[in-house]
mmCIF file of N, CA and C in Angstrom:
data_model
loop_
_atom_site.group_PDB
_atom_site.id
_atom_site.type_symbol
_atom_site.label_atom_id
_atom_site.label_comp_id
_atom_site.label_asym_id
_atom_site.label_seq_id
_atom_site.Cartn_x
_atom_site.Cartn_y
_atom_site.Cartn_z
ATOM 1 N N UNK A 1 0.853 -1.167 0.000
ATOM 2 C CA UNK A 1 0.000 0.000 0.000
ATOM 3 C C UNK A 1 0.904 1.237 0.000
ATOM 4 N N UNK A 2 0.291 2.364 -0.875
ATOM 5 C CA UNK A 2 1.431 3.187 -0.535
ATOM 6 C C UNK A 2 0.744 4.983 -0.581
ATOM 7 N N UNK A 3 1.178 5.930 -0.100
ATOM 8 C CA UNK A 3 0.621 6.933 0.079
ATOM 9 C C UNK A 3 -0.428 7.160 0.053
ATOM 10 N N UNK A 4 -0.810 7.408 -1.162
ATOM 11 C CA UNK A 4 -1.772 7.587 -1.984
ATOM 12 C C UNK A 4 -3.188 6.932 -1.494
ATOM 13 N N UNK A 5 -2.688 5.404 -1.861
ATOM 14 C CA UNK A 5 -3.447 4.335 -0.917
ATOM 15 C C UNK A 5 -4.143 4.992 0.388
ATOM 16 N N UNK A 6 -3.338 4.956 1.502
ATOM 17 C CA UNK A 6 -3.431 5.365 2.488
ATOM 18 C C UNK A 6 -4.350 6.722 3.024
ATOM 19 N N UNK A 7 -4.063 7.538 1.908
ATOM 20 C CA UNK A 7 -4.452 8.837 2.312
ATOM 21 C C UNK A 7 -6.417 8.834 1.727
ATOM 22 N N UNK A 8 -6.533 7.965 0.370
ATOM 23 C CA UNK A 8 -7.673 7.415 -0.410
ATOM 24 C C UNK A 8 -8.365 6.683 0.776
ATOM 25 N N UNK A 9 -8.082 6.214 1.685
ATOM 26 C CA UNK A 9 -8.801 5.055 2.771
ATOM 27 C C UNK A 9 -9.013 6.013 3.971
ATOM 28 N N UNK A 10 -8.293 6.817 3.701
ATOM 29 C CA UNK A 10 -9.014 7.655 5.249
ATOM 30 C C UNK A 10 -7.882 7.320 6.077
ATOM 31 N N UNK A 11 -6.784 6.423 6.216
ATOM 32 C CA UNK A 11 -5.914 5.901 7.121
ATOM 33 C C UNK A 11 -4.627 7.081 7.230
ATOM 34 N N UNK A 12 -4.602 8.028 6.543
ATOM 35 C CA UNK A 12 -3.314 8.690 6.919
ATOM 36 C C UNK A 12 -3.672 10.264 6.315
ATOM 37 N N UNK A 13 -3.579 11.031 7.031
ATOM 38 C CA UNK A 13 -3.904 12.710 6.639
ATOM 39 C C UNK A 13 -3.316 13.177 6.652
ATOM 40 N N UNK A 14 -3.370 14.687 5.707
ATOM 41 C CA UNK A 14 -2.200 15.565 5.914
ATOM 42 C C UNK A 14 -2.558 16.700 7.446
ATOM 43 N N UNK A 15 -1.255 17.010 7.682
ATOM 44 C CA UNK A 15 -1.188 17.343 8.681
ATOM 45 C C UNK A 15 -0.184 18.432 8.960
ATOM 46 N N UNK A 16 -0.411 19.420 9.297
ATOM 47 C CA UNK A 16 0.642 20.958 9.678
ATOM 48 C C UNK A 16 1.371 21.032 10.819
ATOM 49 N N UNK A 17 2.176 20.167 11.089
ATOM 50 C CA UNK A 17 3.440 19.813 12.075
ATOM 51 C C UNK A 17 4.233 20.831 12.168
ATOM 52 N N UNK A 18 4.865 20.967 13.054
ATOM 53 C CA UNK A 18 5.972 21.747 13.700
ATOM 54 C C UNK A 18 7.013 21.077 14.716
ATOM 55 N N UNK A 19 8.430 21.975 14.778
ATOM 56 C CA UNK A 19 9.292 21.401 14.952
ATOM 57 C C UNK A 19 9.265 20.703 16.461
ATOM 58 N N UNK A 20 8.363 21.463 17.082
ATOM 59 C CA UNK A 20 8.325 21.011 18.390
ATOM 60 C C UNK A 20 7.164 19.866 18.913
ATOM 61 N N UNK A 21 6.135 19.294 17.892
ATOM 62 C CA UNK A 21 5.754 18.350 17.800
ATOM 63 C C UNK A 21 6.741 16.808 17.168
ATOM 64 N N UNK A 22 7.500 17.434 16.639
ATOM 65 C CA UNK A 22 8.414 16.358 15.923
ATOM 66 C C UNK A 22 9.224 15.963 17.094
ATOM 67 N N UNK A 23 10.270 16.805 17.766
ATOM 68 C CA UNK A 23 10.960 16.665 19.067
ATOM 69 C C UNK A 23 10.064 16.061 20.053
ATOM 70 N N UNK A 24 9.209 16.290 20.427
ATOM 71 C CA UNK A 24 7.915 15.911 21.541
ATOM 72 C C UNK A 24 8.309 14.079 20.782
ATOM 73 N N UNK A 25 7.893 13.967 19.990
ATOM 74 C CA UNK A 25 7.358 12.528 19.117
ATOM 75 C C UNK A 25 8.731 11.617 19.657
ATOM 76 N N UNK A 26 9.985 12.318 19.028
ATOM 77 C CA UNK A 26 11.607 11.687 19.055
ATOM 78 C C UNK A 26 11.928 11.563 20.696
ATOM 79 N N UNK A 27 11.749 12.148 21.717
ATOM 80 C CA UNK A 27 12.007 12.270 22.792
ATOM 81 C C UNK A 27 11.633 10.883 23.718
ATOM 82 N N UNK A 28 9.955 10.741 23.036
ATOM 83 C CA UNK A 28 9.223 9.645 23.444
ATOM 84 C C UNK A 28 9.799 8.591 23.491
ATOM 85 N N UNK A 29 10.392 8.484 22.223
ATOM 86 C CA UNK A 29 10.909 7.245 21.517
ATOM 87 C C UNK A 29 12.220 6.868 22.109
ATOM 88 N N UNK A 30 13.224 8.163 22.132
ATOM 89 C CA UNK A 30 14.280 8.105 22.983
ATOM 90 C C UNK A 30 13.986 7.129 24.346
ATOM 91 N N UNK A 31 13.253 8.042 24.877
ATOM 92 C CA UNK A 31 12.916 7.336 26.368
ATOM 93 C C UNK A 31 12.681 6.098 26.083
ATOM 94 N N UNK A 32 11.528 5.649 25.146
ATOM 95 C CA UNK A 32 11.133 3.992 25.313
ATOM 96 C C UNK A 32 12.089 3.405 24.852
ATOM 97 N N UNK A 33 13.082 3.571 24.235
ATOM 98 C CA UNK A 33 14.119 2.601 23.809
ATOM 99 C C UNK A 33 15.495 2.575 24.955
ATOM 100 N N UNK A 34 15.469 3.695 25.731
ATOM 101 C CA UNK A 34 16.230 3.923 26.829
ATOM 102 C C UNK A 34 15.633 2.571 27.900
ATOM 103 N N UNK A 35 14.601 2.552 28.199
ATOM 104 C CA UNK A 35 13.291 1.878 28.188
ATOM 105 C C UNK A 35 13.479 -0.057 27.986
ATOM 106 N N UNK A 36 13.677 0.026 26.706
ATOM 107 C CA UNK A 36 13.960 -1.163 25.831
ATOM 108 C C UNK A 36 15.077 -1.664 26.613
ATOM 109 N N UNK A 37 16.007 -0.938 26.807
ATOM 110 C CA UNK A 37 17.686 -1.598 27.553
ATOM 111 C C UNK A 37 17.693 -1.463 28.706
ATOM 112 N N UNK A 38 17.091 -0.897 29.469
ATOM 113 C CA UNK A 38 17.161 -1.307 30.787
ATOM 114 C C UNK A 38 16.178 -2.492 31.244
ATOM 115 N N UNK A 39 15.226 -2.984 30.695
ATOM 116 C CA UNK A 39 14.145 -4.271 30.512
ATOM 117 C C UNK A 39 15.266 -5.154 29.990
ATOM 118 N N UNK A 40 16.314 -5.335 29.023
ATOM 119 C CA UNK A 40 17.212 -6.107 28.753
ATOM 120 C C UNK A 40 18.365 -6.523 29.691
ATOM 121 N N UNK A 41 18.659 -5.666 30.355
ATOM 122 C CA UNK A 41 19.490 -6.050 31.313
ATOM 123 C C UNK A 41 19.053 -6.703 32.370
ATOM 124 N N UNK A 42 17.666 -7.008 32.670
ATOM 125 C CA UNK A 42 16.942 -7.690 33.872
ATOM 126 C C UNK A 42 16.112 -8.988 33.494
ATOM 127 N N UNK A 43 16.511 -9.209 32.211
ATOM 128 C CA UNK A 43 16.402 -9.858 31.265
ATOM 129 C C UNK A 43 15.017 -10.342 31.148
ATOM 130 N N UNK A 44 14.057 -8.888 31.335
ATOM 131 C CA UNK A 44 12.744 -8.979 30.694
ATOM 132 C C UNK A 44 12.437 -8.176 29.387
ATOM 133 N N UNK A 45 12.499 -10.006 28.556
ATOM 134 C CA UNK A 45 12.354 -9.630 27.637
ATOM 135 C C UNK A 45 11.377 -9.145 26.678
ATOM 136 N N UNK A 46 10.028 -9.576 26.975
ATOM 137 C CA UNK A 46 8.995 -9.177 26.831
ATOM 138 C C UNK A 46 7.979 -7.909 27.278
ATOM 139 N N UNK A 47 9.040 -7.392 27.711
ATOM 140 C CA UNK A 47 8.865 -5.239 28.282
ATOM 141 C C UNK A 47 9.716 -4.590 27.351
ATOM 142 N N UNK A 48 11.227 -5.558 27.299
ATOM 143 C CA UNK A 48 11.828 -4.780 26.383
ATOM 144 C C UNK A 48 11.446 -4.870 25.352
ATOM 145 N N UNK A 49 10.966 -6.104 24.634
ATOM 146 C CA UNK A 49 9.983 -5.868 23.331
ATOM 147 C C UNK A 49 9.072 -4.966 23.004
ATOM 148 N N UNK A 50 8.467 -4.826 24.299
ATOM 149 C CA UNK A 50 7.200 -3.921 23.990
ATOM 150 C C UNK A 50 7.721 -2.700 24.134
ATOM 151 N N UNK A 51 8.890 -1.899 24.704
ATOM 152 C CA UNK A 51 9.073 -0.352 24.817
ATOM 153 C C UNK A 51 9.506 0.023 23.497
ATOM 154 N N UNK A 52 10.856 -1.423 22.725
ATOM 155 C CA UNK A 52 11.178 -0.961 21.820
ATOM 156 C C UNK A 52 10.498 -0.952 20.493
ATOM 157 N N UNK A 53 9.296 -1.715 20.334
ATOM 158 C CA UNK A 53 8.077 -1.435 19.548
ATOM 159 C C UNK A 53 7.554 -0.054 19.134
ATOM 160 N N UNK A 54 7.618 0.146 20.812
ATOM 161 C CA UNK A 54 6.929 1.614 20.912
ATOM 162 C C UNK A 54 7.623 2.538 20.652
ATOM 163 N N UNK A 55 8.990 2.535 20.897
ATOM 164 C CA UNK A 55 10.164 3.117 20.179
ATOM 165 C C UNK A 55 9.966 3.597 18.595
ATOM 166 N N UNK A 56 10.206 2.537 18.208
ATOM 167 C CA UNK A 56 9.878 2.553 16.752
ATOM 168 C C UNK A 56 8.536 3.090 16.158
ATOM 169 N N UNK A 57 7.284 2.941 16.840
ATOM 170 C CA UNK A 57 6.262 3.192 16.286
ATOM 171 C C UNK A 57 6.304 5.119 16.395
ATOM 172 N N UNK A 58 6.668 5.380 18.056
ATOM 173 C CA UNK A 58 7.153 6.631 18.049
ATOM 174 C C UNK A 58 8.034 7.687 17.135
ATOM 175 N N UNK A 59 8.906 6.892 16.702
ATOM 176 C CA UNK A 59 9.666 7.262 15.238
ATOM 177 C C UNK A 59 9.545 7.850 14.108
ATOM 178 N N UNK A 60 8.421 6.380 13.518
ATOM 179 C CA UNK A 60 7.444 6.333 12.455
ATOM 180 C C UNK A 60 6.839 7.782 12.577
ATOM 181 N N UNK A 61 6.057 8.208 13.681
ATOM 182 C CA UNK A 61 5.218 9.119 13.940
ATOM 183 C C UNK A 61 5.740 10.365 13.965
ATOM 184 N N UNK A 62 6.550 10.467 13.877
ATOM 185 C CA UNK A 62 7.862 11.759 13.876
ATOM 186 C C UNK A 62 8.361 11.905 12.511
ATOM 187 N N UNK A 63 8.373 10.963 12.009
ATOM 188 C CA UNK A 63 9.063 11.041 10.158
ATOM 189 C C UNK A 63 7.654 11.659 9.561
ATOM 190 N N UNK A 64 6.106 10.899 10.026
ATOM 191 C CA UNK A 64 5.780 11.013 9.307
ATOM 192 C C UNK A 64 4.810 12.791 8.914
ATOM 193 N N UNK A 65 4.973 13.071 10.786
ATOM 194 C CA UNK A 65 5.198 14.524 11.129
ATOM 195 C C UNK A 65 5.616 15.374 10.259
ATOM 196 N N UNK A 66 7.414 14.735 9.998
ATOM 197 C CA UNK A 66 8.178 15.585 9.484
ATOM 198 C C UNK A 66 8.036 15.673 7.811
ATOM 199 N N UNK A 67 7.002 14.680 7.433
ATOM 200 C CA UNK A 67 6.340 15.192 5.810
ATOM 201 C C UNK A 67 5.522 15.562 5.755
ATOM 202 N N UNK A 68 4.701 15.756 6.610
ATOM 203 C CA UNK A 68 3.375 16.634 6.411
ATOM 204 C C UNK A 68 2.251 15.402 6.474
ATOM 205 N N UNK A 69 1.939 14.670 7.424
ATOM 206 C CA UNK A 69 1.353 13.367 7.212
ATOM 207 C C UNK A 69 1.345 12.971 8.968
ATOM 208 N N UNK A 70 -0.346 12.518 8.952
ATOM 209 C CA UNK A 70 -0.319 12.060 10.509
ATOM 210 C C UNK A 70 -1.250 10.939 10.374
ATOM 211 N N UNK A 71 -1.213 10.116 10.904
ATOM 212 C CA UNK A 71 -1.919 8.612 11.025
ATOM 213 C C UNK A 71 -3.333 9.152 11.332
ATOM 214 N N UNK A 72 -4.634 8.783 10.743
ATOM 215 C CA UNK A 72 -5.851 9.336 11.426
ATOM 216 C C UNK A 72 -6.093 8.138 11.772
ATOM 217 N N UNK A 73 -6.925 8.200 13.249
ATOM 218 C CA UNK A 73 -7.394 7.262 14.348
ATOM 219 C C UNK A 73 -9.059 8.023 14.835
#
């Protein structure tokens, strides 16, 4: 599926982001993956899965910020 797709289904909108929503988004992500490794060292691994998920999904949500594009929910 690709943009276009996405934006045709109602699943992804454009959106008027700013720099300090993008930082807000990256910060998150920072933390949950900060998050991710300290759950690894106690060797729960199934927290650290889930922060660094959220990591990543946090990411996603920041790139997609940073094109003018926000997931509608």
């Amino acid at each position: 599926m690709n943009l276009s797709d996405l934006l045709s289904k109602g699943l992804v909108e454009k959106f008027q982001s700013d720099q300090v929503q993008i930082k807000n988004e990256m910060d998150i992500s920072k933390n949950d993956l900060t998050s991710a490794k300290k759950m690894l060292t106690i060797q729960e691994w199934g927290w650290a899965h889930n922060a660094a998920y959220n990591a990543m999904l946090q990411a996603g949500r920041a790139l997609m910020f940073s094109k003018g594009y926000r997931p509608k929910s």
